[in-house]
Short mmCIF file of C-alpha atoms in Angstrom, two decimals:
data_model
loop_
_atom_site.label_atom_id
_atom_site.label_comp_id
_atom_site.label_asym_id
_atom_site.label_seq_id
_atom_site.Cartn_x
_atom_site.Cartn_y
_atom_site.Cartn_z
CA UNK A 1 31.63 -38.89 41.48
CA UNK A 2 29.60 -37.27 38.70
CA UNK A 3 29.15 -39.31 35.57
CA UNK A 4 29.97 -37.55 32.33
CA UNK A 5 26.81 -36.89 30.31
CA UNK A 6 27.03 -38.52 26.91
CA UNK A 7 26.77 -36.10 24.01
CA UNK A 8 24.19 -37.25 21.48
CA UNK A 9 25.21 -37.70 17.86
CA UNK A 10 23.39 -35.71 15.18
CA UNK A 11 21.47 -38.83 14.18
CA UNK A 12 20.37 -39.43 17.78
CA UNK A 13 19.37 -35.79 18.13
CA UNK A 14 17.30 -35.97 14.94
CA UNK A 15 15.56 -39.18 16.10
CA UNK A 16 14.70 -37.56 19.43
CA UNK A 17 13.51 -34.35 17.75
CA UNK A 18 11.12 -36.35 15.57
CA UNK A 19 9.75 -38.16 18.64
CA UNK A 20 9.21 -34.93 20.56
CA UNK A 21 7.81 -33.14 17.53
CA UNK A 22 5.07 -35.78 17.35
CA UNK A 23 4.44 -35.60 21.11
CA UNK A 24 4.03 -31.82 20.97
CA UNK A 25 2.01 -31.79 17.72
CA UNK A 26 4.63 -29.38 16.40
CA UNK A 27 5.58 -28.07 12.98
CA UNK A 28 9.19 -27.06 12.33
CA UNK A 29 9.78 -24.06 10.06
CA UNK A 30 13.33 -23.26 8.91
CA UNK A 31 14.71 -20.34 6.93
CA UNK A 32 17.16 -21.16 4.14
CA UNK A 33 19.92 -19.29 6.01
CA UNK A 34 19.83 -21.97 8.72
CA UNK A 35 22.55 -24.65 8.93
CA UNK A 36 21.98 -27.51 6.49
CA UNK A 37 21.19 -30.17 9.11
CA UNK A 38 18.38 -27.98 10.44
CA UNK A 39 16.92 -27.31 7.00
CA UNK A 40 16.89 -31.08 6.44
CA UNK A 41 14.69 -31.82 9.49
CA UNK A 42 12.20 -29.00 8.91
CA UNK A 43 8.66 -29.62 7.72
CA UNK A 44 8.88 -26.43 5.66
CA UNK A 45 11.97 -24.57 4.47
CA UNK A 46 11.90 -21.28 2.61
CA UNK A 47 11.99 -17.50 2.71
CA UNK A 48 10.13 -15.16 5.04
CA UNK A 49 6.99 -14.95 2.89
CA UNK A 50 6.62 -18.71 2.44
CA UNK A 51 7.24 -19.37 6.15
CA UNK A 52 4.75 -16.65 7.13
CA UNK A 53 2.15 -18.33 4.93
CA UNK A 54 2.83 -21.70 6.56
CA UNK A 55 2.60 -20.17 10.05
CA UNK A 56 -0.76 -18.64 9.16
CA UNK A 57 -2.36 -21.88 7.95
CA UNK A 58 -0.77 -24.62 10.06
CA UNK A 59 -3.06 -26.86 12.11
CA UNK A 60 -0.22 -27.84 14.46
CA UNK A 61 -0.45 -26.85 18.13
CA UNK A 62 3.18 -25.74 18.30
CA UNK A 63 5.24 -23.75 15.79
CA UNK A 64 8.98 -24.18 16.26
CA UNK A 65 10.73 -21.48 14.25
CA UNK A 66 14.32 -22.04 13.18
CA UNK A 67 15.11 -18.46 12.26
CA UNK A 68 15.38 -15.18 14.11
CA UNK A 69 13.16 -13.26 16.48
CA UNK A 70 11.16 -11.17 14.01
CA UNK A 71 10.16 -14.39 12.21
CA UNK A 72 8.89 -15.98 15.41
CA UNK A 73 7.05 -12.75 16.21
CA UNK A 74 5.38 -12.86 12.80
CA UNK A 75 4.23 -16.43 13.49
CA UNK A 76 2.80 -15.30 16.82
CA UNK A 77 0.97 -12.40 15.14
CA UNK A 78 -0.56 -14.68 12.50
CA UNK A 79 -1.31 -17.64 14.80
CA UNK A 80 -1.94 -16.21 18.29
CA UNK A 81 -3.59 -19.40 19.51
CA UNK A 82 -0.42 -21.43 18.86
CA UNK A 83 2.64 -21.88 21.04
CA UNK A 84 5.54 -20.33 19.11
CA UNK A 85 9.04 -21.49 20.02
CA UNK A 86 12.36 -19.89 19.10
CA UNK A 87 15.13 -22.25 20.27
CA UNK A 88 17.50 -19.35 21.05
CA UNK A 89 16.09 -15.93 22.01
CA UNK A 90 19.47 -14.36 21.23
CA UNK A 91 18.80 -14.98 17.53
CA UNK A 92 18.00 -11.40 16.60
CA UNK A 93 18.36 -9.21 13.52
CA UNK A 94 20.83 -6.28 13.39
CA UNK A 95 18.75 -4.70 10.62
CA UNK A 96 15.61 -4.73 12.78
CA UNK A 97 17.67 -3.16 15.58
CA UNK A 98 18.37 -0.22 13.24
CA UNK A 99 14.69 0.78 13.32
CA UNK A 100 13.82 1.19 17.02
CA UNK A 101 10.14 1.86 17.58
CA UNK A 102 10.64 5.27 19.23
CA UNK A 103 12.63 6.59 16.25
CA UNK A 104 10.15 5.17 13.78
CA UNK A 105 7.22 6.73 15.63
CA UNK A 106 8.94 10.13 15.68
CA UNK A 107 9.80 9.94 11.96
CA UNK A 108 6.23 9.02 11.01
CA UNK A 109 4.91 11.98 12.99
CA UNK A 110 7.45 14.30 11.34
CA UNK A 111 6.66 13.12 7.80
CA UNK A 112 2.85 12.98 7.88
CA UNK A 113 1.01 12.40 5.62
CA UNK A 114 2.97 9.25 4.76
CA UNK A 115 2.32 5.57 3.97
CA UNK A 116 4.51 3.25 6.04
CA UNK A 117 5.76 0.07 4.37
CA UNK A 118 7.81 -2.14 6.64
CA UNK A 119 9.94 -5.08 5.62
CA UNK A 120 9.14 -8.18 7.69
CA UNK A 121 12.69 -7.84 9.06
CA UNK A 122 11.33 -5.49 11.72
CA UNK A 123 9.99 -5.71 15.25
CA UNK A 124 6.31 -6.45 15.86
CA UNK A 125 6.01 -3.00 17.47
CA UNK A 126 7.23 -1.42 14.21
CA UNK A 127 4.85 -3.53 12.13
CA UNK A 128 2.08 -2.18 14.38
CA UNK A 129 2.94 1.35 13.19
CA UNK A 130 2.89 0.29 9.54
CA UNK A 131 0.22 0.43 6.86
CA UNK A 132 1.69 -2.49 4.92
CA UNK A 133 4.35 -5.18 5.37
CA UNK A 134 6.39 -6.85 2.65
CA UNK A 135 9.14 -9.39 2.11
CA UNK A 136 11.93 -9.31 -0.46
CA UNK A 137 9.74 -11.65 -2.56
CA UNK A 138 6.83 -9.24 -2.81
CA UNK A 139 8.16 -5.75 -2.00
CA UNK A 140 7.67 -4.49 -5.56
CA UNK A 141 4.18 -5.98 -5.83
CA UNK A 142 3.10 -4.50 -2.49
CA UNK A 143 4.55 -1.06 -3.31
CA UNK A 144 2.80 -1.05 -6.68
CA UNK A 145 -0.53 -1.72 -4.96
CA UNK A 146 -0.26 1.38 -2.74
CA UNK A 147 -1.93 4.64 -3.70
CA UNK A 148 0.43 7.25 -5.14
CA UNK A 149 -1.31 10.04 -3.22
CA UNK A 150 1.26 9.84 -0.42
CA UNK A 151 4.99 9.13 -0.29
CA UNK A 152 6.10 5.76 1.09
CA UNK A 153 8.44 5.48 4.05
CA UNK A 154 10.16 2.11 3.52
CA UNK A 155 11.92 0.61 6.51
CA UNK A 156 14.27 -0.64 7.75
CA UNK A 157 16.39 -1.69 4.71
CA UNK A 158 17.68 1.14 2.51
CA UNK A 159 18.97 -1.23 -0.18
CA UNK A 160 15.67 -3.09 -0.62
CA UNK A 161 13.91 0.29 -0.56
CA UNK A 162 16.07 1.59 -3.41
CA UNK A 163 15.61 -1.61 -5.42
CA UNK A 164 11.83 -1.42 -4.93
CA UNK A 165 11.81 2.25 -5.96
CA UNK A 166 13.69 1.40 -9.15
CA UNK A 167 10.93 -1.05 -10.13
CA UNK A 168 7.93 1.17 -9.35
CA UNK A 169 6.69 4.71 -9.99
CA UNK A 170 6.24 5.35 -6.29
CA UNK A 171 8.16 8.00 -4.36
CA UNK A 172 9.88 5.78 -1.80
CA UNK A 173 11.85 7.27 1.08
CA UNK A 174 14.34 4.73 2.50
CA UNK A 175 15.12 4.27 6.18
CA UNK A 176 18.81 4.19 7.13
CA UNK A 177 19.08 0.49 8.00
CA UNK A 178 20.72 -2.40 6.17
CA UNK A 179 21.57 -6.08 6.50
CA UNK A 180 25.23 -6.36 7.59
CA UNK A 181 25.69 -9.70 5.80
CA UNK A 182 24.42 -8.36 2.46
CA UNK A 183 25.67 -4.79 2.69
CA UNK A 184 29.29 -5.88 3.17
CA UNK A 185 29.48 -7.36 -0.33
CA UNK A 186 31.39 -4.85 -2.46
CA UNK A 187 31.59 -4.22 -6.18
CA UNK A 188 35.32 -5.06 -6.16
CA UNK A 189 34.66 -8.46 -4.54
CA UNK A 190 32.01 -9.22 -7.14
CA UNK A 191 34.27 -8.21 -10.03
CA UNK A 192 37.00 -10.44 -8.59
CA UNK A 193 34.80 -13.54 -8.30
CA UNK A 194 33.31 -12.88 -11.76
CA UNK A 195 36.84 -12.78 -13.16
CA UNK A 196 37.57 -16.17 -11.55
CA UNK A 197 34.36 -17.69 -12.94
CA UNK A 198 33.54 -15.82 -16.17
CA UNK A 199 30.89 -18.34 -17.27
CA UNK A 200 28.92 -18.11 -14.03
CA UNK A 201 25.71 -16.09 -13.70
CA UNK A 202 25.61 -13.62 -10.81
CA UNK A 203 22.49 -13.93 -8.65
CA UNK A 204 22.09 -11.43 -5.80
CA UNK A 205 19.61 -10.52 -3.09
CA UNK A 206 18.06 -7.01 -3.24
CA UNK A 207 19.45 -6.32 0.25
CA UNK A 208 22.84 -5.95 -1.48
CA UNK A 209 24.27 -2.54 -2.38
CA UNK A 210 22.95 -0.88 -5.58
CA UNK A 211 26.37 -1.06 -7.29
CA UNK A 212 26.41 -4.83 -6.65
CA UNK A 213 22.86 -5.26 -7.93
CA UNK A 214 23.86 -3.37 -11.09
CA UNK A 215 26.27 -6.21 -11.96
CA UNK A 216 23.76 -9.00 -11.42
CA UNK A 217 22.21 -11.29 -14.00
CA UNK A 218 19.30 -11.78 -11.61
CA UNK A 219 18.14 -9.95 -8.46
CA UNK A 220 15.66 -11.71 -6.20
CA UNK A 221 14.68 -13.12 -2.83
CA UNK A 222 16.06 -16.41 -1.59
CA UNK A 223 13.04 -18.19 -3.11
CA UNK A 224 13.54 -16.24 -6.32
CA UNK A 225 17.18 -17.31 -6.51
CA UNK A 226 16.30 -20.97 -5.84
CA UNK A 227 13.57 -20.92 -8.49
CA UNK A 228 15.81 -19.14 -11.01
CA UNK A 229 18.50 -21.82 -10.71
CA UNK A 230 15.94 -24.63 -11.02
CA UNK A 231 14.55 -23.19 -14.26
CA UNK A 232 17.82 -21.97 -15.80
CA UNK A 233 20.11 -23.97 -18.10
CA UNK A 234 23.42 -22.42 -16.94
CA UNK A 235 25.81 -24.73 -15.10
CA UNK A 236 27.63 -22.19 -12.88
CA UNK A 237 26.35 -19.50 -10.50
CA UNK A 238 27.85 -16.89 -8.20
CA UNK A 239 25.49 -16.46 -5.24
CA UNK A 240 25.26 -13.03 -3.59
CA UNK A 241 23.31 -13.78 -0.44
CA UNK A 242 23.82 -15.51 2.92
CA UNK A 243 25.76 -18.73 2.44
CA UNK A 244 23.07 -20.93 4.04
CA UNK A 245 21.25 -20.89 0.69
CA UNK A 246 24.07 -22.93 -0.85
CA UNK A 247 22.74 -26.02 0.98
CA UNK A 248 19.39 -26.28 -0.87
CA UNK A 249 20.96 -25.06 -4.13
CA UNK A 250 23.56 -27.84 -4.12
CA UNK A 251 21.12 -30.44 -2.81
CA UNK A 252 18.51 -29.73 -5.49
CA UNK A 253 20.94 -29.14 -8.37
CA UNK A 254 23.76 -31.70 -8.06
CA UNK A 255 24.97 -31.19 -11.64
CA UNK A 256 25.46 -27.42 -11.20
CA UNK A 257 28.28 -25.48 -9.51
CA UNK A 258 27.85 -22.66 -7.02
CA UNK A 259 30.33 -20.08 -5.76
CA UNK A 260 29.63 -17.71 -2.84
CA UNK A 261 30.15 -14.09 -3.87
CA UNK A 262 31.88 -13.74 -0.49
CA UNK A 263 32.49 -16.23 2.31
CA UNK A 264 31.92 -13.34 4.72
CA UNK A 265 28.19 -13.30 3.95
CA UNK A 266 27.20 -15.11 7.13
CA UNK A 267 24.33 -14.19 9.46
CA UNK A 268 25.66 -15.18 12.87
CA UNK A 269 22.19 -14.90 14.41
CA UNK A 270 20.80 -17.48 11.99
CA UNK A 271 23.57 -19.86 13.02
CA UNK A 272 22.65 -19.73 16.73
CA UNK A 273 19.99 -22.41 16.30
CA UNK A 274 21.26 -25.98 16.73
CA UNK A 275 19.82 -29.49 16.88
CA UNK A 276 20.50 -29.56 20.63
CA UNK A 277 18.55 -26.35 21.16
CA UNK A 278 15.65 -27.58 19.02
CA UNK A 279 15.36 -30.76 21.08
CA UNK A 280 15.54 -28.83 24.35
CA UNK A 281 12.93 -26.36 23.13
CA UNK A 282 10.49 -29.12 22.20
CA UNK A 283 10.98 -30.89 25.54
CA UNK A 284 10.56 -27.76 27.68
CA UNK A 285 8.21 -25.81 25.38
CA UNK A 286 10.60 -22.91 25.86
CA UNK A 287 11.65 -20.26 24.95
CA UNK A 288 8.25 -19.00 23.78
CA UNK A 289 7.63 -15.88 21.72
CA UNK A 290 4.30 -14.16 22.33
CA UNK A 291 3.41 -10.76 20.89
CA UNK A 292 1.22 -8.66 23.24
CA UNK A 293 -2.37 -8.53 21.97
CA UNK A 294 -2.49 -4.73 21.61
CA UNK A 295 0.57 -4.78 19.31
CA UNK A 296 -0.48 -7.99 17.59
CA UNK A 297 -3.86 -6.63 16.43
CA UNK A 298 -2.27 -3.55 14.86
CA UNK A 299 0.60 -5.47 13.26
CA UNK A 300 -1.86 -8.04 11.88
CA UNK A 301 -3.52 -5.38 9.71
CA UNK A 302 -0.27 -4.66 7.84
CA UNK A 303 0.61 -8.35 7.55
CA UNK A 304 -2.85 -9.30 6.31
CA UNK A 305 -2.64 -6.64 3.59
CA UNK A 306 0.65 -8.18 2.47
CA UNK A 307 -0.76 -11.72 2.52
CA UNK A 308 -3.81 -10.65 0.52
CA UNK A 309 -1.68 -8.94 -2.15
CA UNK A 310 0.60 -12.00 -2.33
CA UNK A 311 -2.19 -14.51 -3.01
#
């Protein structure tokens, strides 16, 4: 007769994760769209730029990335000598899927001469075709640094491309992709929630639609939103980005109130990571993400340009 395997409590899982993290000489990186209990056990929590910077300079032997595949790929590109773990390989990015490498390659050939600026929310193979990479934190800064001699093909997010174009004098041509979680937020939904909370400031991510951004009191990356709230005196905020960010906002600002612009703004891929999967990944050192060297070397050029500009 088979004995029923006891399911570990969250506290037991956390204790075991900390033991195995030490055994593996691992660092845990978590994006702010991750579930709260995962953000709480991470060594570093933040947006794509901050986590890329941590991946590039960590002395740990193992990088366990609580995020999605393109983030783990970026860690592998920046730290090829490290073991990079992604607890669930199904944690992808629908936006990255909207810029398949064959289509990107064909478009670049068609549009030459062109400068290619790719959002980090893209496959390593697409980064390898790019001249520069950027995140939502530094897209404007990176675009402003590029010579105006050629047009910029910005991929894969059309909304971030349009926002970046509005802040620069560059001629930016957007790709057709978008983030499903951000793009679904409509102007009518925003007007409704603003009517319910008239004193609240509206903070939105630049992956949102232009007509939503037009209503915002502040437009910025996840780090930008977190920093804005920390430094602002207002007591109420409507948050127009993935709902995972509410965890650090509430944790760090207990006297302030936060309302999601829409409860539908959920990235299902980000929610695939769990404490159980983190523990299993550390024990087995699987699943690993390793970018092939030929692609890695090319992608590293674009990422290094971004990192240099962002210093």
